[in-house]
Coordinates of C-alpha atoms in Angstrom, one line a residue:
Chain A
X1 CA 21.4 16.3 -36.9
X2 CA 20.9 19.7 -36.1
X3 CA 19.8 19.8 -32.1
X4 CA 17.0 23.1 -32.6
X5 CA 17.4 25.5 -29.7
X6 CA 13.8 26.0 -27.6
X7 CA 14.1 29.3 -26.4
X8 CA 11.5 30.9 -24.3
X9 CA 12.3 34.7 -24.9
X10 CA 10.1 35.0 -28.0
X11 CA 6.9 33.3 -25.9
X12 CA 7.8 35.2 -22.6
X13 CA 7.8 38.5 -24.5
X14 CA 4.4 37.8 -26.1
X15 CA 2.8 37.0 -22.9
X16 CA 4.4 39.8 -21.2
X17 CA 2.9 42.0 -23.6
X18 CA -0.6 41.0 -22.8
X19 CA 0.1 41.1 -19.1
X20 CA 1.5 44.6 -19.3
X21 CA -1.8 45.6 -21.2
X22 CA -4.0 44.0 -18.4
X23 CA -2.0 45.2 -15.7
X24 CA -2.6 48.8 -17.3
X25 CA -6.4 48.2 -17.5
X26 CA -6.4 47.0 -13.9
X27 CA -4.2 50.4 -12.8
X28 CA -6.8 52.7 -14.8
X29 CA -9.6 51.3 -12.7
X30 CA -7.8 52.5 -9.7
X31 CA -5.8 49.4 -8.6
X32 CA -2.6 48.2 -10.1
X33 CA -2.2 44.1 -9.4
X34 CA -0.3 43.5 -6.2
X35 CA 2.1 40.6 -5.5
X36 CA 3.7 39.8 -2.2
X37 CA 7.0 37.7 -1.8
X38 CA 7.2 35.8 1.5
X39 CA 10.9 35.2 2.3
X40 CA 12.2 33.1 5.1
X41 CA 16.0 32.6 4.0
X42 CA 19.1 34.1 3.4
X43 CA 20.1 31.9 0.3
X44 CA 21.9 34.1 -2.0
X45 CA 20.1 32.1 -5.3
X46 CA 16.6 32.9 -3.6
X47 CA 17.7 36.6 -3.2
X48 CA 18.5 36.6 -6.9
X49 CA 15.6 34.9 -7.8
X50 CA 13.5 37.7 -5.7
X51 CA 15.3 40.4 -7.6
X52 CA 14.5 39.0 -10.8
X53 CA 10.9 38.6 -10.1
X54 CA 10.9 42.2 -8.3
X55 CA 12.1 43.6 -11.7
X56 CA 9.9 41.7 -14.0
X57 CA 7.0 42.7 -11.8
X58 CA 8.0 46.7 -12.2
X59 CA 8.6 46.2 -15.8
X60 CA 4.7 45.0 -16.3
X61 CA 3.3 47.3 -14.1
X62 CA 2.5 45.0 -11.0
X63 CA 3.4 46.2 -7.8
X64 CA 5.7 44.1 -5.9
X65 CA 6.6 43.9 -2.2
X66 CA 8.5 41.4 -0.1
X67 CA 8.4 40.3 3.4
X68 CA 11.4 39.0 4.8
X69 CA 10.8 36.6 7.7
X70 CA 14.5 35.6 8.3
X71 CA 16.0 32.3 8.2
X72 CA 14.9 31.1 11.5
X73 CA 11.1 32.1 11.2
X74 CA 9.0 29.2 12.6
X75 CA 6.2 27.5 10.8
X76 CA 3.7 29.2 12.9
X77 CA 5.1 32.5 12.0
X78 CA 5.1 31.9 8.1
X79 CA 1.6 30.5 8.3
X80 CA 0.4 33.6 10.3
X81 CA 1.9 35.9 7.8
X82 CA 0.8 34.2 4.8
X83 CA -3.0 34.0 6.3
X84 CA -2.8 38.0 6.9
X85 CA -2.0 38.6 3.3
X86 CA -4.6 36.3 2.1
X87 CA -7.2 38.2 4.1
X88 CA -6.0 41.2 3.0
X89 CA -8.0 42.4 0.3
X90 CA -5.4 44.9 -1.2
X91 CA -3.0 41.7 -1.9
X92 CA -3.7 39.9 -5.0
X93 CA -1.1 36.8 -5.0
X94 CA 1.2 35.6 -2.6
X95 CA 4.4 33.6 -3.3
X96 CA 6.5 31.9 -0.5
X97 CA 10.1 31.7 -1.7
X98 CA 12.3 28.4 -1.0
X99 CA 14.4 26.9 0.7
X100 CA 12.4 27.4 4.0
X101 CA 14.1 27.4 7.4
X102 CA 15.1 23.9 8.6
X103 CA 12.0 21.9 10.3
X104 CA 9.5 23.7 8.0
X105 CA 8.1 21.4 4.9
X106 CA 6.5 23.3 2.4
X107 CA 3.1 21.9 2.2
X108 CA 2.4 22.5 5.8
X109 CA 2.9 26.3 5.3
X110 CA 1.9 26.5 1.8
X111 CA -1.7 25.1 2.8
X112 CA -2.2 29.0 4.5
X113 CA -2.2 30.5 0.9
X114 CA -5.8 30.4 -0.8
X115 CA -6.0 28.8 -3.9
X116 CA -7.1 32.3 -5.4
X117 CA -3.8 34.0 -4.3
X118 CA -1.8 30.6 -4.7
X119 CA -0.3 32.0 -7.8
X120 CA 2.6 29.4 -8.3
X121 CA 0.2 26.6 -7.0
X122 CA 2.3 25.4 -4.3
X123 CA -0.6 24.6 -1.9
X124 CA -2.3 21.2 -1.4
X125 CA -5.2 22.8 -2.4
X126 CA -4.0 24.2 -5.5
X127 CA -2.3 20.7 -6.4
X128 CA -5.7 18.9 -5.6
X129 CA -7.7 21.6 -8.1
X130 CA -4.9 20.8 -10.6
X131 CA -5.1 17.0 -10.0
X132 CA -8.8 16.9 -10.9
X133 CA -9.0 19.7 -13.2
X134 CA -10.8 22.3 -11.6
X135 CA -9.8 26.0 -12.1
X136 CA -6.9 26.9 -10.3
X137 CA -3.1 28.2 -10.7
X138 CA -0.6 25.4 -11.9
X139 CA 2.8 25.8 -10.7
X140 CA 4.5 28.0 -13.1
X141 CA 7.6 26.1 -13.9
X142 CA 5.3 23.1 -14.9
X143 CA 3.0 25.0 -17.2
X144 CA 5.7 26.8 -18.6
X145 CA 7.4 23.5 -19.8
X146 CA 4.0 22.7 -21.4
X147 CA 3.7 26.0 -23.0
X148 CA 7.3 26.1 -24.2
X149 CA 6.5 23.0 -26.4
X150 CA 3.2 24.2 -27.6
X151 CA 4.9 27.5 -28.7
X152 CA 7.4 25.5 -30.5
X153 CA 4.5 23.2 -32.1
X154 CA 5.8 20.2 -30.4
X155 CA 2.8 17.6 -30.2
X156 CA 2.2 16.2 -26.7
X157 CA -0.9 14.2 -27.3
X158 CA -0.2 10.4 -27.4
X159 CA 3.8 11.1 -27.1
X160 CA 5.8 9.5 -24.2
X161 CA 7.2 12.0 -22.2
X162 CA 9.8 11.1 -19.5
X163 CA 9.8 13.3 -16.3
X164 CA 13.2 13.0 -14.6
X165 CA 12.3 14.5 -11.0
X166 CA 9.2 14.1 -8.8
X167 CA 9.3 17.0 -6.6
X168 CA 5.8 18.6 -5.5
X169 CA 6.9 21.8 -7.5
X170 CA 7.7 20.4 -10.6
X171 CA 7.9 17.0 -11.5
X172 CA 4.6 15.7 -9.8
X173 CA 2.4 18.6 -11.2
X174 CA 4.0 18.6 -14.3
X175 CA 3.0 15.1 -15.1
X176 CA -0.7 15.9 -14.3
X177 CA -0.9 18.9 -17.1
X178 CA 1.2 16.5 -19.3
X179 CA -1.7 13.9 -18.9
X180 CA -4.3 16.6 -19.3
X181 CA -2.6 17.2 -22.8
X182 CA -3.0 13.4 -23.5
X183 CA 0.7 12.7 -23.2
X184 CA 1.7 9.3 -21.8
X185 CA 4.0 10.0 -18.8
X186 CA 6.7 8.3 -16.9
X187 CA 8.1 9.9 -14.1
X188 CA 11.6 8.9 -13.1
X189 CA 13.8 10.0 -10.1
X190 CA 16.7 8.9 -8.0
X191 CA 15.5 5.3 -7.3
X192 CA 14.6 4.6 -11.1
X193 CA 16.4 1.4 -12.5
X194 CA 18.6 2.2 -15.2
X195 CA 17.6 5.8 -16.1
X196 CA 19.0 6.1 -19.4
X197 CA 17.3 3.0 -20.7
X198 CA 13.9 4.7 -19.3
X199 CA 14.5 8.2 -20.7
X200 CA 15.9 6.9 -23.9
X201 CA 12.6 5.1 -24.5
X202 CA 10.3 8.5 -24.7
X203 CA 9.8 11.0 -27.5
X204 CA 10.4 13.6 -24.8
X205 CA 12.7 14.1 -21.8
X206 CA 12.0 16.8 -19.4
X207 CA 14.8 17.3 -17.0
X208 CA 13.6 18.6 -13.4
X209 CA 16.0 16.4 -11.3
X210 CA 17.9 19.7 -10.1
X211 CA 21.1 17.7 -10.7
X212 CA 23.6 19.4 -13.1
X213 CA 24.5 17.8 -16.0
X214 CA 22.5 14.8 -15.1
X215 CA 21.1 14.1 -18.7
X216 CA 23.4 13.2 -21.2
X217 CA 23.4 11.8 -24.7
X218 CA 23.1 8.4 -23.4
X219 CA 19.9 9.2 -21.8
X220 CA 18.2 10.4 -25.0
X221 CA 17.4 9.0 -28.4
X222 CA 18.1 10.4 -31.7
X223 CA 15.8 13.1 -32.5
X224 CA 14.2 13.0 -29.0
X225 CA 13.2 16.8 -27.6
X226 CA 14.7 17.7 -24.6
X227 CA 13.4 20.4 -22.0
X228 CA 15.6 21.3 -19.4
X229 CA 14.0 22.6 -16.2
X230 CA 17.3 22.7 -14.0
X231 CA 18.7 26.0 -12.4
X232 CA 22.0 24.8 -10.9
X233 CA 24.7 26.8 -9.8
X234 CA 27.6 25.6 -11.9
X235 CA 31.5 25.8 -11.2
X236 CA 32.1 29.1 -12.3
X237 CA 28.9 30.8 -10.5
X238 CA 27.0 30.6 -13.8
X239 CA 23.5 29.1 -13.9
X240 CA 23.4 25.5 -15.6
X241 CA 20.4 23.1 -16.5
X242 CA 20.2 19.6 -15.6
X243 CA 21.3 18.7 -18.9
X244 CA 24.9 18.3 -20.1
X245 CA 24.2 20.5 -23.3
X246 CA 27.3 19.4 -25.2
X247 CA 26.4 15.7 -24.6
X248 CA 23.1 16.1 -26.1
X249 CA 24.0 18.3 -29.0
X250 CA 23.7 17.0 -32.5
X251 CA 21.5 14.0 -30.8
X252 CA 18.6 15.5 -29.5
X253 CA 15.9 17.0 -32.2
X254 CA 15.7 19.9 -30.0
X255 CA 17.0 21.3 -26.7
X256 CA 15.7 24.1 -24.5
X257 CA 18.8 26.2 -23.3
X258 CA 19.4 27.1 -19.9
X259 CA 19.3 30.1 -19.3
X260 CA 16.6 31.4 -21.7
X261 CA 14.4 28.5 -22.1
X262 CA 11.8 27.5 -19.4
X263 CA 13.1 30.3 -17.2
X264 CA 11.6 33.3 -18.7
X265 CA 8.5 31.5 -19.8
X266 CA 8.1 30.7 -16.1
X267 CA 8.5 33.9 -14.8
X268 CA 6.3 35.5 -17.5
X269 CA 3.4 32.9 -16.4
X270 CA 3.4 33.9 -12.8
X271 CA 3.0 37.5 -13.9
X272 CA 0.2 36.4 -16.0
X273 CA -1.2 34.8 -13.0
X274 CA -0.7 37.6 -10.9
X275 CA -2.9 39.7 -13.4
X276 CA -5.8 37.3 -13.5
X277 CA -5.9 36.8 -9.7
X278 CA -6.2 40.9 -9.7
X279 CA -8.8 40.7 -12.4
X280 CA -11.0 38.0 -10.5
X281 CA -10.9 39.8 -7.1
X282 CA -12.1 42.7 -9.0
X283 CA -14.9 40.9 -11.1
Chain B
X1 CA 5.5 -20.3 -16.1
X2 CA 3.4 -20.7 -13.4
X3 CA 1.1 -17.5 -13.0
X4 CA 0.7 -17.0 -9.1
X5 CA -2.7 -15.6 -8.2
X6 CA -2.4 -12.3 -6.1
X7 CA -5.7 -13.4 -3.7
X8 CA -6.8 -10.1 -1.6
X9 CA -9.1 -12.3 0.7
X10 CA -6.2 -13.5 3.1
X11 CA -5.2 -9.8 3.6
X12 CA -8.7 -8.3 3.7
X13 CA -9.4 -10.7 6.5
X14 CA -6.5 -9.6 8.9
X15 CA -7.6 -5.8 8.1
X16 CA -11.2 -6.5 8.8
X17 CA -10.1 -8.2 12.2
X18 CA -8.1 -5.3 13.5
X19 CA -11.0 -3.1 12.1
X20 CA -13.6 -5.1 14.2
X21 CA -11.5 -4.7 17.3
X22 CA -11.1 -1.0 17.1
X23 CA -14.9 -0.6 15.8
X24 CA -15.6 -2.5 19.1
X25 CA -13.4 -0.5 21.3
X26 CA -15.0 2.6 20.1
X27 CA -18.6 1.3 20.8
X28 CA -17.4 0.8 24.2
X29 CA -16.5 4.1 24.6
X30 CA -20.1 4.9 23.9
X31 CA -20.3 5.8 19.8
X32 CA -19.6 3.3 17.2
X33 CA -18.2 4.2 14.3
X34 CA -20.5 5.8 11.6
X35 CA -20.2 6.1 8.0
X36 CA -23.0 7.6 5.4
X37 CA -23.3 6.6 2.0
X38 CA -24.9 9.4 -0.3
X39 CA -26.5 8.0 -3.6
X40 CA -27.8 10.3 -6.3
X41 CA -28.2 7.3 -9.2
X42 CA -30.6 4.4 -10.1
X43 CA -27.6 2.4 -11.6
X44 CA -27.9 -1.2 -10.6
X45 CA -23.9 -1.8 -10.2
X46 CA -23.6 1.3 -7.6
X47 CA -26.8 -0.2 -5.9
X48 CA -25.1 -3.5 -5.6
X49 CA -21.9 -1.7 -4.2
X50 CA -24.0 0.1 -1.7
X51 CA -25.4 -3.3 -0.5
X52 CA -21.9 -4.7 -0.2
X53 CA -20.7 -2.0 1.5
X54 CA -23.6 -1.9 3.9
X55 CA -22.8 -5.8 4.6
X56 CA -19.0 -5.2 5.0
X57 CA -19.8 -2.5 7.7
X58 CA -22.1 -4.4 9.5
X59 CA -20.0 -7.4 10.0
X60 CA -17.5 -4.9 11.5
X61 CA -19.7 -3.3 14.0
X62 CA -19.6 0.1 11.8
X63 CA -23.1 1.8 11.4
X64 CA -23.7 2.5 7.9
X65 CA -26.8 4.7 6.7
X66 CA -27.7 5.5 3.1
X67 CA -29.1 9.1 2.0
X68 CA -30.7 8.8 -1.5
X69 CA -30.9 11.9 -3.1
X70 CA -32.2 10.5 -6.9
X71 CA -30.9 10.3 -10.2
X72 CA -31.9 13.9 -10.7
X73 CA -30.4 15.6 -7.7
X74 CA -28.7 18.8 -8.7
X75 CA -25.3 19.5 -7.9
X76 CA -26.2 22.0 -5.2
X77 CA -28.7 19.6 -3.5
X78 CA -25.6 17.1 -3.4
X79 CA -23.1 19.6 -2.2
X80 CA -25.4 20.8 0.5
X81 CA -26.3 17.3 2.1
X82 CA -22.6 16.5 2.0
X83 CA -22.0 19.6 4.0
X84 CA -25.1 19.0 6.3
X85 CA -23.3 15.6 7.0
X86 CA -19.6 16.9 7.6
X87 CA -21.3 19.4 10.1
X88 CA -22.8 16.6 11.7
X89 CA -20.5 15.4 14.7
X90 CA -22.3 12.0 15.1
X91 CA -21.2 11.2 11.5
X92 CA -17.4 10.2 11.0
X93 CA -17.0 9.4 7.4
X94 CA -18.9 10.5 4.1
X95 CA -18.6 8.6 0.8
X96 CA -20.3 9.6 -2.5
X97 CA -21.4 7.1 -4.5
X98 CA -20.9 7.1 -8.6
X99 CA -22.3 7.5 -11.3
X100 CA -23.6 10.8 -10.5
X101 CA -26.6 12.4 -12.3
X102 CA -25.6 14.0 -15.6
X103 CA -24.0 17.5 -15.9
X104 CA -22.8 16.8 -12.0
X105 CA -19.1 16.4 -12.2
X106 CA -17.5 14.8 -9.1
X107 CA -14.5 17.2 -8.5
X108 CA -17.3 19.9 -8.3
X109 CA -19.3 18.2 -5.5
X110 CA -16.7 16.3 -3.5
X111 CA -15.0 19.4 -2.6
X112 CA -17.9 19.6 0.0
X113 CA -16.5 16.6 1.6
X114 CA -13.9 17.5 4.5
X115 CA -10.7 15.8 4.2
X116 CA -11.2 14.4 7.9
X117 CA -14.2 12.3 6.6
X118 CA -13.3 11.9 3.1
X119 CA -12.5 8.3 3.8
X120 CA -12.5 7.5 -0.2
X121 CA -9.9 10.5 -0.5
X122 CA -12.0 11.8 -3.4
X123 CA -11.9 15.6 -3.1
X124 CA -9.7 18.0 -4.6
X125 CA -8.2 18.7 -1.2
X126 CA -7.9 15.0 -0.2
X127 CA -6.0 14.8 -3.4
X128 CA -3.5 17.4 -2.8
X129 CA -2.9 16.3 0.6
X130 CA -1.7 12.9 -1.0
X131 CA 0.3 14.6 -3.8
X132 CA 2.2 16.7 -0.8
X133 CA 2.5 13.8 1.4
X134 CA 0.4 15.1 3.8
X135 CA -1.6 13.0 6.2
X136 CA -5.2 12.5 4.6
X137 CA -7.2 9.2 3.5
X138 CA -5.7 7.9 0.0
X139 CA -8.4 6.5 -2.3
X140 CA -9.0 3.2 -1.3
X141 CA -8.8 1.6 -4.9
X142 CA -5.3 2.8 -5.3
X143 CA -4.0 2.2 -1.8
X144 CA -5.5 -1.6 -2.3
X145 CA -3.4 -2.0 -5.0
X146 CA -0.1 -1.1 -3.3
X147 CA -1.5 -3.1 0.0
X148 CA -2.0 -6.0 -2.2
X149 CA 1.6 -6.0 -3.6
X150 CA 3.0 -5.3 -0.4
X151 CA 1.4 -8.2 1.0
X152 CA 2.4 -10.6 -1.2
X153 CA 6.1 -9.6 -1.2
X154 CA 6.5 -7.6 -4.4
X155 CA 8.8 -5.1 -4.2
X156 CA 7.9 -1.4 -5.8
X157 CA 11.2 0.6 -5.0
X158 CA 13.3 0.8 -8.2
X159 CA 10.5 -1.2 -10.1
X160 CA 8.9 0.2 -13.5
X161 CA 5.1 0.4 -13.0
X162 CA 2.6 0.7 -15.9
X163 CA -0.7 2.0 -14.6
X164 CA -2.8 1.9 -17.7
X165 CA -6.1 4.4 -16.7
X166 CA -5.7 8.2 -15.9
X167 CA -8.8 8.6 -13.7
X168 CA -9.1 10.9 -10.7
X169 CA -10.3 8.5 -8.6
X170 CA -7.8 5.2 -9.4
X171 CA -4.9 6.0 -11.9
X172 CA -3.9 9.5 -10.8
X173 CA -3.7 8.7 -7.0
X174 CA -2.2 5.5 -7.8
X175 CA 0.6 6.9 -9.7
X176 CA 1.2 9.1 -6.6
X177 CA 1.2 6.2 -4.2
X178 CA 3.8 4.5 -6.3
X179 CA 6.0 7.2 -6.6
X180 CA 6.1 7.7 -2.9
X181 CA 6.9 3.9 -2.9
X182 CA 10.0 4.7 -5.0
X183 CA 8.5 3.0 -8.2
X184 CA 9.4 4.4 -11.6
X185 CA 5.6 5.2 -12.7
X186 CA 4.2 5.4 -16.4
X187 CA 0.4 6.3 -16.5
X188 CA -1.1 5.0 -20.0
X189 CA -4.3 5.9 -21.4
X190 CA -6.8 5.7 -24.3
X191 CA -4.5 8.2 -26.4
X192 CA -1.5 6.2 -25.7
X193 CA 0.5 5.2 -28.8
X194 CA 1.1 1.7 -28.9
X195 CA -0.2 0.5 -25.2
X196 CA 1.1 -2.9 -25.9
X197 CA 5.1 -1.8 -26.0
X198 CA 4.6 0.4 -23.1
X199 CA 3.2 -1.9 -20.7
X200 CA 5.5 -4.8 -21.9
X201 CA 8.4 -2.3 -20.8
X202 CA 7.1 -2.4 -17.3
X203 CA 7.9 -4.8 -14.6
X204 CA 4.2 -4.4 -13.0
X205 CA 1.1 -3.5 -15.0
X206 CA -1.9 -2.2 -13.3
X207 CA -4.8 -2.3 -15.3
X208 CA -7.4 0.3 -14.2
X209 CA -9.0 1.5 -17.4
X210 CA -12.5 0.3 -16.8
X211 CA -12.5 -1.8 -20.1
X212 CA -13.2 -5.7 -19.9
X213 CA -10.3 -7.7 -21.3
X214 CA -8.2 -4.6 -22.2
X215 CA -5.0 -6.3 -21.4
X216 CA -3.9 -9.7 -23.2
X217 CA -0.7 -11.5 -23.4
X218 CA 0.6 -9.0 -25.8
X219 CA 0.6 -6.4 -23.2
X220 CA 2.8 -8.1 -20.8
X221 CA 6.2 -9.5 -20.7
X222 CA 7.2 -12.9 -19.4
X223 CA 6.9 -12.9 -15.5
X224 CA 5.8 -9.6 -15.4
X225 CA 3.3 -8.8 -12.3
X226 CA -0.3 -7.8 -13.0
X227 CA -2.8 -6.4 -10.9
X228 CA -6.3 -6.0 -12.0
X229 CA -8.3 -3.0 -10.9
X230 CA -11.5 -3.5 -13.4
X231 CA -14.8 -4.4 -12.0
X232 CA -16.6 -4.5 -15.4
X233 CA -19.6 -6.3 -16.2
X234 CA -19.3 -9.1 -18.3
X235 CA -21.6 -10.6 -21.0
X236 CA -23.4 -13.3 -18.2
X237 CA -23.8 -10.3 -15.9
X238 CA -20.7 -11.3 -13.8
X239 CA -17.7 -9.3 -12.9
X240 CA -14.7 -9.0 -15.1
X241 CA -11.7 -7.3 -14.8
X242 CA -9.8 -5.3 -17.3
X243 CA -7.4 -8.3 -17.8
X244 CA -8.0 -11.1 -20.4
X245 CA -6.9 -13.9 -17.7
X246 CA -6.9 -16.5 -20.1
X247 CA -4.5 -14.7 -22.2
X248 CA -2.1 -13.7 -19.5
X249 CA -1.9 -17.0 -17.6
X250 CA 1.3 -18.7 -18.1
X251 CA 2.9 -15.5 -19.3
X252 CA 2.8 -13.3 -16.1
X253 CA 4.5 -14.0 -13.1
X254 CA 1.4 -13.0 -11.1
X255 CA -2.1 -12.2 -11.7
X256 CA -4.8 -10.7 -9.2
X257 CA -8.0 -12.4 -9.8
X258 CA -11.5 -10.4 -10.2
X259 CA -13.2 -11.0 -8.1
X260 CA -11.5 -11.9 -5.0
X261 CA -8.2 -9.7 -5.7
X262 CA -8.1 -5.9 -5.3
X263 CA -11.8 -5.4 -4.4
X264 CA -12.1 -7.0 -1.1
X265 CA -8.8 -5.3 0.1
X266 CA -10.4 -2.1 -1.1
X267 CA -13.5 -2.9 1.1
X268 CA -11.3 -3.5 4.0
X269 CA -9.5 -0.4 3.5
X270 CA -12.5 1.8 3.3
X271 CA -13.6 0.6 6.7
X272 CA -10.0 0.8 8.3
X273 CA -10.6 4.3 7.1
X274 CA -13.9 4.8 8.9
X275 CA -12.5 3.5 12.1
X276 CA -9.6 6.0 11.9
X277 CA -11.9 8.9 11.0
X278 CA -13.7 8.1 14.3
X279 CA -10.8 7.4 16.4
X280 CA -9.6 10.9 15.3
X281 CA -12.9 12.9 15.7
X282 CA -12.8 11.4 19.5
X283 CA -9.3 12.0 20.3

């Protein structure tokens, strides 16, 4: 069968167009929305991502500053910086980049980001709001999976979705969002027995394990939808997904490309969250 | 095959014995642990449960008071009461009973319970701590499912567990606990397509839907483990589970009884949480 490409560029453009309008309206009222990125690593991939966020923000009329605490920052220093930014009324949104320094765990420091500015939904409080259905920002990557499916008219209610990966930033919050959409959700991971059998039972497979090429044609049943959240560095330095696209082509009913699938939608949703946070703080 | 009965009474007795010792040690230091139950309904089942908690606490040397706000209490009144109790250093633990008055949603009011006193883990903050693996109290019923399985030497790592029910108090937090035990977890619910096929693919089925007799032999594969979280009122007023026990007997490898399975373990874990909260506040 022909495997449809679930591109994210069109949806990202639509979202960005609305975000730019809302950012302009805020700027007209005297204050453009302002995002601060907090970095505590010297990881090249993180540096690349920070630059791409700055570019995206700039195009949309969102001010974007970066605070670099260095790769040896302590948990206390990171928490203190995050608290200061959250107390600053000139800052609408705060994002903490990963990786973090050794011995610093994300939930330990992310709890210093107040929910109203936690535009990537990483703090325990934001995740609790998500779990209970209260208003808050869901992690943008998880939300991007759901929005990409909706954009391509892929129904979720009553469908069986296998999420491969149980991270706090993608797999687990995505399970919450999918349950809220009335999907039946299976969360698989490195300890899952017979992964191909589990994923092949699903109507939709979301690959979010962070392992290049993990999901092959053997993991996917004929006609299933495959959404690839992976962003791994390939052998030639290019970004590759968690799905072995060549192996899945012709068997899956649809596959989201990497790059150009979930990625641009994630960035667009993050920027929409920034504008929402700014609107709420000025309301 | 013979279906083993996964009774909870022995485990509950072991837990209670330790809790009583710890409560006595606290009392010797001048202050017995104190739990306050907040009620805002006139539901007979809730009344029965409150009495059973009071009895359990009394036997273990835990002071247990009840505050009855009436079935027409507003969300503001409930939040205000919870905040007052959380600010009271003489109160170690706070539990809000359900059902709540119409138009009052649990997450809206439970957020007024601070995590340190939230011994049934219902607040968004407690659920976020659970999702991210930070210290906090998990909802006792979810924890009881995991502890009951461990007590009966049922391995969870690498096993496929189907959780039927996606409530904020059982199904969703249980999924988090099971993932932390390295199980593969499928969450099913009222919108799941072909529930029997989904549950029959699992090694372990946990019934937490709140519907008497929902899970029958057709939902369970030969030899599977079935854990029944249901506590529904049967036609003759007796408590019945979500599992049609007669239909599952002889097919399942093991089944937890209702009453006498998850229930006593849940109460024992709640009381252990109360003692832990008291110990932490005096540390």
